[in-house]
């Protein structure tokens, strides 16, 4: 996070240059950002629907970038913190490490994808669901919302160590541990 904190002044300066540059080359420069800026400074000509679309797109990007930035450093530390001997010591360790690695790769690519949602790459957010039901259905699958109601239908518990874990159920049977671990890795990869 220190890297991001030290990069903020440079990113702010680059964002001004980006806006000036992109406005010169856009086919339609009066996009949501233009309408929002026009409304913000009190000029006429802005369109409320364009401003709402712009706000929804930034809400999606802001929520998921914050979520991903909170996951990537911990996931990276978790993956590189394992010793090779520990990973190879049991099927449980191997499965846990492989699943952690897959989630790290997945979230790292998604983070880069959200960071690069910009018009010069033709990768900007074109629409975001305008209905509250859509937002509730999507957001209830992510922390902190999924962790709020312990024991509820959507309650998700990370790791599931202890008496409720697959490691406990198959303890004493290395073959079943290996098969179950391989299935978990395969299903995570899909």
PDB file of C-alpha atoms in Angstrom:
ATOM      1  CA  UNK A   1       0.000   0.000   0.000  1.00  0.00           C
ATOM      2  CA  UNK A   2       2.991   2.278   0.493  1.00  0.00           C
ATOM      3  CA  UNK A   3       3.676   2.106  -3.245  1.00  0.00           C
ATOM      4  CA  UNK A   4       0.143   3.287  -4.006  1.00  0.00           C
ATOM      5  CA  UNK A   5       0.394   6.095  -1.451  1.00  0.00           C
ATOM      6  CA  UNK A   6       3.620   7.394  -2.945  1.00  0.00           C
ATOM      7  CA  UNK A   7       2.217   7.116  -6.479  1.00  0.00           C
ATOM      8  CA  UNK A   8      -0.902   9.220  -5.799  1.00  0.00           C
ATOM      9  CA  UNK A   9       0.651  12.648  -6.621  1.00  0.00           C
ATOM     10  CA  UNK A  10       1.998  11.315  -9.924  1.00  0.00           C
ATOM     11  CA  UNK A  11      -1.290   9.638 -10.772  1.00  0.00           C
ATOM     12  CA  UNK A  12      -3.207  12.853 -10.090  1.00  0.00           C
ATOM     13  CA  UNK A  13      -0.868  14.804 -12.374  1.00  0.00           C
ATOM     14  CA  UNK A  14      -1.162  12.131 -15.055  1.00  0.00           C
ATOM     15  CA  UNK A  15      -4.953  12.142 -14.758  1.00  0.00           C
ATOM     16  CA  UNK A  16      -5.075  15.843 -15.651  1.00  0.00           C
ATOM     17  CA  UNK A  17      -2.863  15.216 -18.683  1.00  0.00           C
ATOM     18  CA  UNK A  18      -4.984  12.187 -19.588  1.00  0.00           C
ATOM     19  CA  UNK A  19      -8.222  14.204 -19.541  1.00  0.00           C
ATOM     20  CA  UNK A  20      -6.693  16.988 -21.633  1.00  0.00           C
ATOM     21  CA  UNK A  21      -5.301  14.477 -24.135  1.00  0.00           C
ATOM     22  CA  UNK A  22      -8.406  12.277 -24.362  1.00  0.00           C
ATOM     23  CA  UNK A  23     -10.741  15.244 -24.893  1.00  0.00           C
ATOM     24  CA  UNK A  24      -8.821  16.151 -28.044  1.00  0.00           C
ATOM     25  CA  UNK A  25      -9.207  12.708 -29.643  1.00  0.00           C
ATOM     26  CA  UNK A  26     -12.594  11.401 -28.534  1.00  0.00           C
ATOM     27  CA  UNK A  27     -15.226  11.035 -31.234  1.00  0.00           C
ATOM     28  CA  UNK A  28     -17.814  12.149 -28.674  1.00  0.00           C
ATOM     29  CA  UNK A  29     -16.055  14.231 -26.004  1.00  0.00           C
ATOM     30  CA  UNK A  30     -19.333  15.064 -24.264  1.00  0.00           C
ATOM     31  CA  UNK A  31     -19.423  11.835 -22.299  1.00  0.00           C
ATOM     32  CA  UNK A  32     -20.477  11.200 -18.702  1.00  0.00           C
ATOM     33  CA  UNK A  33     -17.364  12.874 -17.324  1.00  0.00           C
ATOM     34  CA  UNK A  34     -18.100  15.990 -19.380  1.00  0.00           C
ATOM     35  CA  UNK A  35     -21.726  16.094 -18.206  1.00  0.00           C
ATOM     36  CA  UNK A  36     -20.644  15.610 -14.588  1.00  0.00           C
ATOM     37  CA  UNK A  37     -18.024  18.363 -14.872  1.00  0.00           C
ATOM     38  CA  UNK A  38     -20.519  20.705 -16.524  1.00  0.00           C
ATOM     39  CA  UNK A  39     -23.045  20.068 -13.748  1.00  0.00           C
ATOM     40  CA  UNK A  40     -20.345  20.440 -11.076  1.00  0.00           C
ATOM     41  CA  UNK A  41     -19.276  23.901 -12.233  1.00  0.00           C
ATOM     42  CA  UNK A  42     -22.868  25.030 -12.711  1.00  0.00           C
ATOM     43  CA  UNK A  43     -22.992  25.388 -16.481  1.00  0.00           C
ATOM     44  CA  UNK A  44     -25.970  24.423 -18.580  1.00  0.00           C
ATOM     45  CA  UNK A  45     -26.110  21.595 -21.094  1.00  0.00           C
ATOM     46  CA  UNK A  46     -25.607  18.621 -18.794  1.00  0.00           C
ATOM     47  CA  UNK A  47     -27.735  15.487 -18.955  1.00  0.00           C
ATOM     48  CA  UNK A  48     -28.798  13.823 -15.701  1.00  0.00           C
ATOM     49  CA  UNK A  49     -28.972  10.312 -17.176  1.00  0.00           C
ATOM     50  CA  UNK A  50     -25.385  10.595 -18.447  1.00  0.00           C
ATOM     51  CA  UNK A  51     -24.273  11.726 -14.983  1.00  0.00           C
ATOM     52  CA  UNK A  52     -26.074   8.792 -13.321  1.00  0.00           C
ATOM     53  CA  UNK A  53     -24.493   6.353 -15.790  1.00  0.00           C
ATOM     54  CA  UNK A  54     -21.068   7.876 -15.089  1.00  0.00           C
ATOM     55  CA  UNK A  55     -21.621   7.605 -11.318  1.00  0.00           C
ATOM     56  CA  UNK A  56     -22.738   3.960 -11.572  1.00  0.00           C
ATOM     57  CA  UNK A  57     -19.698   3.046 -13.676  1.00  0.00           C
ATOM     58  CA  UNK A  58     -17.372   4.656 -11.138  1.00  0.00           C
ATOM     59  CA  UNK A  59     -19.239   2.972  -8.265  1.00  0.00           C
ATOM     60  CA  UNK A  60     -18.612  -0.434  -9.877  1.00  0.00           C
ATOM     61  CA  UNK A  61     -14.976   0.390 -10.534  1.00  0.00           C
ATOM     62  CA  UNK A  62     -14.463   1.901  -7.074  1.00  0.00           C
ATOM     63  CA  UNK A  63     -16.060  -0.983  -5.170  1.00  0.00           C
ATOM     64  CA  UNK A  64     -14.226  -3.731  -7.007  1.00  0.00           C
ATOM     65  CA  UNK A  65     -10.851  -1.968  -7.124  1.00  0.00           C
ATOM     66  CA  UNK A  66     -10.973  -1.369  -3.374  1.00  0.00           C
ATOM     67  CA  UNK A  67     -12.009  -4.980  -2.856  1.00  0.00           C
ATOM     68  CA  UNK A  68      -9.218  -6.276  -5.090  1.00  0.00           C
ATOM     69  CA  UNK A  69      -6.550  -4.004  -3.630  1.00  0.00           C
ATOM     70  CA  UNK A  70      -7.428  -5.432  -0.229  1.00  0.00           C
ATOM     71  CA  UNK A  71      -7.010  -9.009  -1.481  1.00  0.00           C
ATOM     72  CA  UNK A  72      -3.906  -8.935  -3.705  1.00  0.00           C
ATOM     73  CA  UNK A  73      -1.234  -8.033  -1.097  1.00  0.00           C
ATOM     74  CA  UNK A  74      -2.453 -10.620   1.418  1.00  0.00           C
ATOM     75  CA  UNK A  75      -2.865 -13.261  -1.270  1.00  0.00           C
ATOM     76  CA  UNK A  76       0.618 -12.586  -2.592  1.00  0.00           C
ATOM     77  CA  UNK A  77       2.122 -12.804   0.898  1.00  0.00           C
ATOM     78  CA  UNK A  78       0.209 -16.024   1.517  1.00  0.00           C
ATOM     79  CA  UNK A  79       1.439 -17.665  -1.712  1.00  0.00           C
ATOM     80  CA  UNK A  80       5.101 -16.646  -1.459  1.00  0.00           C
ATOM     81  CA  UNK A  81       5.234 -17.289   2.292  1.00  0.00           C
ATOM     82  CA  UNK A  82       4.924 -21.040   1.913  1.00  0.00           C
ATOM     83  CA  UNK A  83       8.101 -23.111   1.969  1.00  0.00           C
ATOM     84  CA  UNK A  84       8.386 -25.689  -0.810  1.00  0.00           C
ATOM     85  CA  UNK A  85       8.847 -28.458   1.742  1.00  0.00           C
ATOM     86  CA  UNK A  86       5.590 -27.450   3.452  1.00  0.00           C
ATOM     87  CA  UNK A  87       3.695 -27.403   0.148  1.00  0.00           C
ATOM     88  CA  UNK A  88       4.921 -30.868  -0.761  1.00  0.00           C
ATOM     89  CA  UNK A  89       4.432 -32.297   2.738  1.00  0.00           C
ATOM     90  CA  UNK A  90       0.782 -33.292   2.311  1.00  0.00           C
ATOM     91  CA  UNK A  91      -2.086 -33.217  -0.184  1.00  0.00           C
ATOM     92  CA  UNK A  92      -3.880 -30.730   2.073  1.00  0.00           C
ATOM     93  CA  UNK A  93      -0.992 -28.259   1.942  1.00  0.00           C
ATOM     94  CA  UNK A  94      -0.623 -28.722  -1.813  1.00  0.00           C
ATOM     95  CA  UNK A  95      -4.347 -28.160  -2.415  1.00  0.00           C
ATOM     96  CA  UNK A  96      -4.476 -25.089  -0.160  1.00  0.00           C
ATOM     97  CA  UNK A  97      -1.422 -23.561  -1.823  1.00  0.00           C
ATOM     98  CA  UNK A  98      -2.680 -24.237  -5.369  1.00  0.00           C
ATOM     99  CA  UNK A  99      -6.098 -22.754  -4.570  1.00  0.00           C
ATOM    100  CA  UNK A 100      -4.450 -19.677  -3.034  1.00  0.00           C
ATOM    101  CA  UNK A 101      -2.263 -19.322  -6.138  1.00  0.00           C
ATOM    102  CA  UNK A 102      -5.265 -19.582  -8.472  1.00  0.00           C
ATOM    103  CA  UNK A 103      -7.198 -16.948  -6.537  1.00  0.00           C
ATOM    104  CA  UNK A 104      -4.158 -14.663  -6.545  1.00  0.00           C
ATOM    105  CA  UNK A 105      -3.740 -14.970 -10.326  1.00  0.00           C
ATOM    106  CA  UNK A 106      -7.475 -14.459 -10.867  1.00  0.00           C
ATOM    107  CA  UNK A 107      -7.695 -11.362  -8.684  1.00  0.00           C
ATOM    108  CA  UNK A 108      -4.427  -9.915 -10.036  1.00  0.00           C
ATOM    109  CA  UNK A 109      -5.727 -10.135 -13.618  1.00  0.00           C
ATOM    110  CA  UNK A 110      -9.095  -8.690 -12.575  1.00  0.00           C
ATOM    111  CA  UNK A 111      -7.323  -5.815 -10.803  1.00  0.00           C
ATOM    112  CA  UNK A 112      -5.313  -4.997 -13.911  1.00  0.00           C
ATOM    113  CA  UNK A 113      -8.507  -5.235 -15.951  1.00  0.00           C
ATOM    114  CA  UNK A 114     -10.336  -2.735 -13.754  1.00  0.00           C
ATOM    115  CA  UNK A 115      -7.302  -0.440 -13.700  1.00  0.00           C
ATOM    116  CA  UNK A 116      -7.234  -0.410 -17.496  1.00  0.00           C
ATOM    117  CA  UNK A 117     -10.911   0.414 -18.028  1.00  0.00           C
ATOM    118  CA  UNK A 118     -10.272   3.509 -20.096  1.00  0.00           C
ATOM    119  CA  UNK A 119     -11.445   4.888 -23.402  1.00  0.00           C
ATOM    120  CA  UNK A 120      -8.126   4.898 -25.316  1.00  0.00           C
ATOM    121  CA  UNK A 121      -8.073   1.113 -24.943  1.00  0.00           C
ATOM    122  CA  UNK A 122     -11.783   0.925 -25.833  1.00  0.00           C
ATOM    123  CA  UNK A 123     -12.183  -0.886 -22.522  1.00  0.00           C
ATOM    124  CA  UNK A 124     -14.325   1.606 -20.622  1.00  0.00           C
ATOM    125  CA  UNK A 125     -17.412   0.577 -18.678  1.00  0.00           C
ATOM    126  CA  UNK A 126     -20.248   0.962 -21.148  1.00  0.00           C
ATOM    127  CA  UNK A 127     -23.120   0.310 -18.782  1.00  0.00           C
ATOM    128  CA  UNK A 128     -23.831  -0.525 -15.175  1.00  0.00           C
ATOM    129  CA  UNK A 129     -27.112  -1.941 -13.952  1.00  0.00           C
ATOM    130  CA  UNK A 130     -29.445   0.948 -13.045  1.00  0.00           C
ATOM    131  CA  UNK A 131     -31.675  -1.205 -10.803  1.00  0.00           C
ATOM    132  CA  UNK A 132     -31.199  -1.528  -7.045  1.00  0.00           C
ATOM    133  CA  UNK A 133     -32.146  -5.223  -7.142  1.00  0.00           C
ATOM    134  CA  UNK A 134     -29.222  -5.917  -9.477  1.00  0.00           C
ATOM    135  CA  UNK A 135     -26.791  -4.137  -7.166  1.00  0.00           C
ATOM    136  CA  UNK A 136     -28.096  -5.968  -4.089  1.00  0.00           C
ATOM    137  CA  UNK A 137     -27.907  -9.351  -5.847  1.00  0.00           C
ATOM    138  CA  UNK A 138     -24.315  -8.702  -6.931  1.00  0.00           C
ATOM    139  CA  UNK A 139     -22.957  -7.072  -3.784  1.00  0.00           C
ATOM    140  CA  UNK A 140     -24.400  -9.603  -1.353  1.00  0.00           C
ATOM    141  CA  UNK A 141     -21.922 -12.131  -2.778  1.00  0.00           C
ATOM    142  CA  UNK A 142     -18.880 -10.090  -1.676  1.00  0.00           C
ATOM    143  CA  UNK A 143     -17.406  -9.085   1.671  1.00  0.00           C
ATOM    144  CA  UNK A 144     -18.379  -7.408   3.891  1.00  0.00           C
ATOM    145  CA  UNK A 145     -22.001  -8.214   3.023  1.00  0.00           C
ATOM    146  CA  UNK A 146     -21.587 -11.990   2.691  1.00  0.00           C
ATOM    147  CA  UNK A 147     -19.991 -12.149   6.145  1.00  0.00           C
ATOM    148  CA  UNK A 148     -22.707 -10.204   7.988  1.00  0.00           C
ATOM    149  CA  UNK A 149     -25.239 -12.875   8.904  1.00  0.00           C
ATOM    150  CA  UNK A 150     -23.488 -15.748  10.655  1.00  0.00           C
ATOM    151  CA  UNK A 151     -25.202 -19.037   9.956  1.00  0.00           C
ATOM    152  CA  UNK A 152     -27.390 -17.525   7.232  1.00  0.00           C
ATOM    153  CA  UNK A 153     -27.926 -18.925   3.759  1.00  0.00           C
ATOM    154  CA  UNK A 154     -25.096 -16.889   2.252  1.00  0.00           C
ATOM    155  CA  UNK A 155     -22.735 -17.024   5.216  1.00  0.00           C
ATOM    156  CA  UNK A 156     -19.247 -17.792   3.953  1.00  0.00           C
ATOM    157  CA  UNK A 157     -16.423 -18.885   6.167  1.00  0.00           C
ATOM    158  CA  UNK A 158     -12.836 -18.618   4.945  1.00  0.00           C
ATOM    159  CA  UNK A 159     -10.596 -21.634   5.406  1.00  0.00           C
ATOM    160  CA  UNK A 160     -13.057 -23.784   7.372  1.00  0.00           C
ATOM    161  CA  UNK A 161     -10.376 -25.107   9.675  1.00  0.00           C
ATOM    162  CA  UNK A 162     -11.227 -27.297  12.646  1.00  0.00           C
ATOM    163  CA  UNK A 163     -14.014 -29.838  13.037  1.00  0.00           C
ATOM    164  CA  UNK A 164     -15.977 -28.557  10.037  1.00  0.00           C
ATOM    165  CA  UNK A 165     -13.195 -28.937   7.486  1.00  0.00           C
ATOM    166  CA  UNK A 166     -12.582 -31.544   4.842  1.00  0.00           C
ATOM    167  CA  UNK A 167      -9.161 -32.132   6.396  1.00  0.00           C
ATOM    168  CA  UNK A 168     -10.884 -33.271   9.596  1.00  0.00           C
ATOM    169  CA  UNK A 169     -13.369 -35.511   7.777  1.00  0.00           C
ATOM    170  CA  UNK A 170     -10.710 -37.384   5.789  1.00  0.00           C
ATOM    171  CA  UNK A 171      -7.992 -37.373   8.442  1.00  0.00           C
ATOM    172  CA  UNK A 172      -6.199 -40.704   8.498  1.00  0.00           C
ATOM    173  CA  UNK A 173      -6.897 -41.460   4.841  1.00  0.00           C
ATOM    174  CA  UNK A 174      -4.183 -39.930   2.645  1.00  0.00           C
ATOM    175  CA  UNK A 175      -5.823 -41.284  -0.522  1.00  0.00           C
ATOM    176  CA  UNK A 176      -9.148 -39.558   0.235  1.00  0.00           C
ATOM    177  CA  UNK A 177      -7.305 -36.376   1.236  1.00  0.00           C
ATOM    178  CA  UNK A 178      -5.458 -36.400  -2.094  1.00  0.00           C
ATOM    179  CA  UNK A 179      -8.622 -37.093  -4.124  1.00  0.00           C
ATOM    180  CA  UNK A 180     -10.666 -34.443  -2.298  1.00  0.00           C
ATOM    181  CA  UNK A 181      -7.833 -31.905  -2.544  1.00  0.00           C
ATOM    182  CA  UNK A 182      -7.465 -32.604  -6.279  1.00  0.00           C
ATOM    183  CA  UNK A 183     -11.228 -32.169  -6.765  1.00  0.00           C
ATOM    184  CA  UNK A 184     -11.170 -28.851  -4.912  1.00  0.00           C
ATOM    185  CA  UNK A 185      -8.254 -27.646  -7.034  1.00  0.00           C
ATOM    186  CA  UNK A 186      -9.991 -28.791 -10.231  1.00  0.00           C
ATOM    187  CA  UNK A 187     -13.307 -27.163  -9.307  1.00  0.00           C
ATOM    188  CA  UNK A 188     -11.541 -23.946  -8.344  1.00  0.00           C
ATOM    189  CA  UNK A 189      -9.702 -23.955 -11.672  1.00  0.00           C
ATOM    190  CA  UNK A 190     -12.951 -24.315 -13.589  1.00  0.00           C
TER     191      UNK A 190
END
